[in-house]
Coordinates of C-alpha atoms and ligand atoms in Angstrom, one line a residue:
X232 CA 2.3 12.2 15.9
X233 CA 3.1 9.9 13.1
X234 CA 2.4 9.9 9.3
X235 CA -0.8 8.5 9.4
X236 CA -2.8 6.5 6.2
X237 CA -5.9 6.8 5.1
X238 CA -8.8 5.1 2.7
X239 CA -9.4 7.8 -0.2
X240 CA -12.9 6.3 0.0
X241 CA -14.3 6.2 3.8
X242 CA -11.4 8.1 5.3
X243 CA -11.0 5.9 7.6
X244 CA -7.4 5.0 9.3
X245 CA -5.3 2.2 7.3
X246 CA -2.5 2.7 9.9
X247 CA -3.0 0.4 13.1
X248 CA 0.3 0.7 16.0
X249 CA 3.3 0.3 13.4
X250 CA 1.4 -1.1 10.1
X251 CA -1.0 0.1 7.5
X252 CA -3.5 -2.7 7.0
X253 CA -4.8 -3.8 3.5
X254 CA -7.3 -6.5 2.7
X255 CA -5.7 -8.1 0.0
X256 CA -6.6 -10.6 -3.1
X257 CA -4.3 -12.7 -5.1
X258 CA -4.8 -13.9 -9.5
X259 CA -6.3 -17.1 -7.7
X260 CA -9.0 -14.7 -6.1
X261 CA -7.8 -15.5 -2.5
X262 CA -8.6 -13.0 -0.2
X263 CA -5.9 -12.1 3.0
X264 CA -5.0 -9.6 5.2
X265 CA -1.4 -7.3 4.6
X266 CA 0.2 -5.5 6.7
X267 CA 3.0 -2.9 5.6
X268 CA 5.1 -1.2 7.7
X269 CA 5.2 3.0 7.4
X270 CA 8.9 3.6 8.6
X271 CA 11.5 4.0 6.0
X272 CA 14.0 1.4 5.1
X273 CA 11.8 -1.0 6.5
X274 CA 10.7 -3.6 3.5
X275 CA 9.0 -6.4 5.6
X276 CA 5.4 -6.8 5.5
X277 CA 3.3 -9.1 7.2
X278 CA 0.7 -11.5 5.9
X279 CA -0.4 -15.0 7.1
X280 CA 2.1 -18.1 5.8
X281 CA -0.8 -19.9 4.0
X282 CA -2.0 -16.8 2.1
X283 CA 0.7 -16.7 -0.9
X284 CA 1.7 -15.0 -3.6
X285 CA 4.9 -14.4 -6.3
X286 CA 6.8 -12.1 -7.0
X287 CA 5.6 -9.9 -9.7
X288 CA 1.9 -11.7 -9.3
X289 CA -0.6 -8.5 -9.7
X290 CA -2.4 -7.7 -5.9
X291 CA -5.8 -6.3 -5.5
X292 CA -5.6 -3.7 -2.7
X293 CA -8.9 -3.2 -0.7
X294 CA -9.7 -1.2 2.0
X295 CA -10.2 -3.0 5.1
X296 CA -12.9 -1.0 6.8
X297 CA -14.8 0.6 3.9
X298 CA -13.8 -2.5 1.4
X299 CA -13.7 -0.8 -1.7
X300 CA -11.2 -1.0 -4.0
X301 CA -7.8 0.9 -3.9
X302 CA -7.3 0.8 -7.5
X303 CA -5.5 4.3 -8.7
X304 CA -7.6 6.2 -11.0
X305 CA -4.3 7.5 -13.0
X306 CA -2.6 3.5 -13.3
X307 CA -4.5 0.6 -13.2
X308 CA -0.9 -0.8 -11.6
X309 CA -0.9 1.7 -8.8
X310 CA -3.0 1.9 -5.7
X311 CA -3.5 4.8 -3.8
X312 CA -3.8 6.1 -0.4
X313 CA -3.4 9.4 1.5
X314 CA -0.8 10.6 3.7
X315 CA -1.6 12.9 6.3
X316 CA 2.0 14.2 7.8
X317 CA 2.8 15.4 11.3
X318 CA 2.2 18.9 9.9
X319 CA -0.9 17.8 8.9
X320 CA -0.2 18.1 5.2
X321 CA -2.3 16.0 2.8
X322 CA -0.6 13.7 0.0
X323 CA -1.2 11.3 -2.3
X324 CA 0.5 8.3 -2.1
X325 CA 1.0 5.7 -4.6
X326 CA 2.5 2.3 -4.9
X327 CA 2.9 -0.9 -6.9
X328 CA 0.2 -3.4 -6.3
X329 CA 2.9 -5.5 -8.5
X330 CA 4.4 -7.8 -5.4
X331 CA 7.8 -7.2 -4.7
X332 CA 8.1 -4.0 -7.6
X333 CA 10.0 -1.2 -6.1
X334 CA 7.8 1.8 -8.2
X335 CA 6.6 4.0 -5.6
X336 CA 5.0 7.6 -6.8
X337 CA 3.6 11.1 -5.1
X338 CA 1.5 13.3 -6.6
X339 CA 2.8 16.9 -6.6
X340 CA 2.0 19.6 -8.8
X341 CA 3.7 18.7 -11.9
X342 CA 2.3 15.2 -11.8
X343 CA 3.2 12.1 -11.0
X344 CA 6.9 11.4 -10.0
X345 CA 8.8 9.1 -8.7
X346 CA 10.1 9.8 -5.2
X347 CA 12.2 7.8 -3.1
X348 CA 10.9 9.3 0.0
X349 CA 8.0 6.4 -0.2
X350 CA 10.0 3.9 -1.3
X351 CA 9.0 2.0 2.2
X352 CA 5.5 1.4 0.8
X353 CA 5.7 -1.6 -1.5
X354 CA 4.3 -4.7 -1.4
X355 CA 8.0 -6.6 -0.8
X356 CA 7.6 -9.7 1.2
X357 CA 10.2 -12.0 2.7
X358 CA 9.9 -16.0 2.4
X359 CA 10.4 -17.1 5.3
X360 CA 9.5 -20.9 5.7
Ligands
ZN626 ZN1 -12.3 2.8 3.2

């Protein structure tokens, strides 16, 4: 089985057939859907053309089924999620709500480092009209 994503908050599965869904809201307070894609080396996500934002602009991240906010406790820049491996080992996983920033973190026993492993999960998004 795949790495699968879930809410900190409801537990609840982020991850739906190859994307982990976020509800998402932009600085103009527009709300959208996201959709990232788990596998590594892939950068695309997937939003709806008329839902924009630029690079650098600041996303909130919510969760979809629960709706609460993703915000990282540790880094009011970060939001967080949980990674459940196909050993069924738990991790925290935390990325850049800063569109398009390539700062992606786990949390392992020394603290927060930066890992490349997760450098799949950021909020890079291509323009493509
Ligand atoms: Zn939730």
């Amino acid at each position: 089985m795949d790495n699968q994503y879930l809410c900190p908050h409801c537990r609840g599965h982020l991850r739906v057939g190859d994307c982990i869904v976020f509800k998402i809201r932009n600085t103009k307070r527009e709300k959208g859907l996201l959709l990232l894609h788990p596998e590594a080396g892939n950068y695309t996500s997937i939003k709806h053309p008329q839902f924009n934002f630029q690079e650098g602009e600041r996303i909130d991240f919510f969760c979809p089924i629960c709706l609460q906010n993703l915000d990282a406790a540790i880094d009011e820049n970060l939001v967080h999620v949980i990674m459940i491996d196909e050993q069924r080992n738990e991790h925290e996983i935390y990325f850049s709500r800063i569109a398009g920033e390539l700062r992606n973190y786990q949390l392992s026993e020394e603290g927060i480092t930066k890992t490349g492993e997760y450098s799949h999960m950021y909020t890079h998004f291509e323009m493509s009209d």
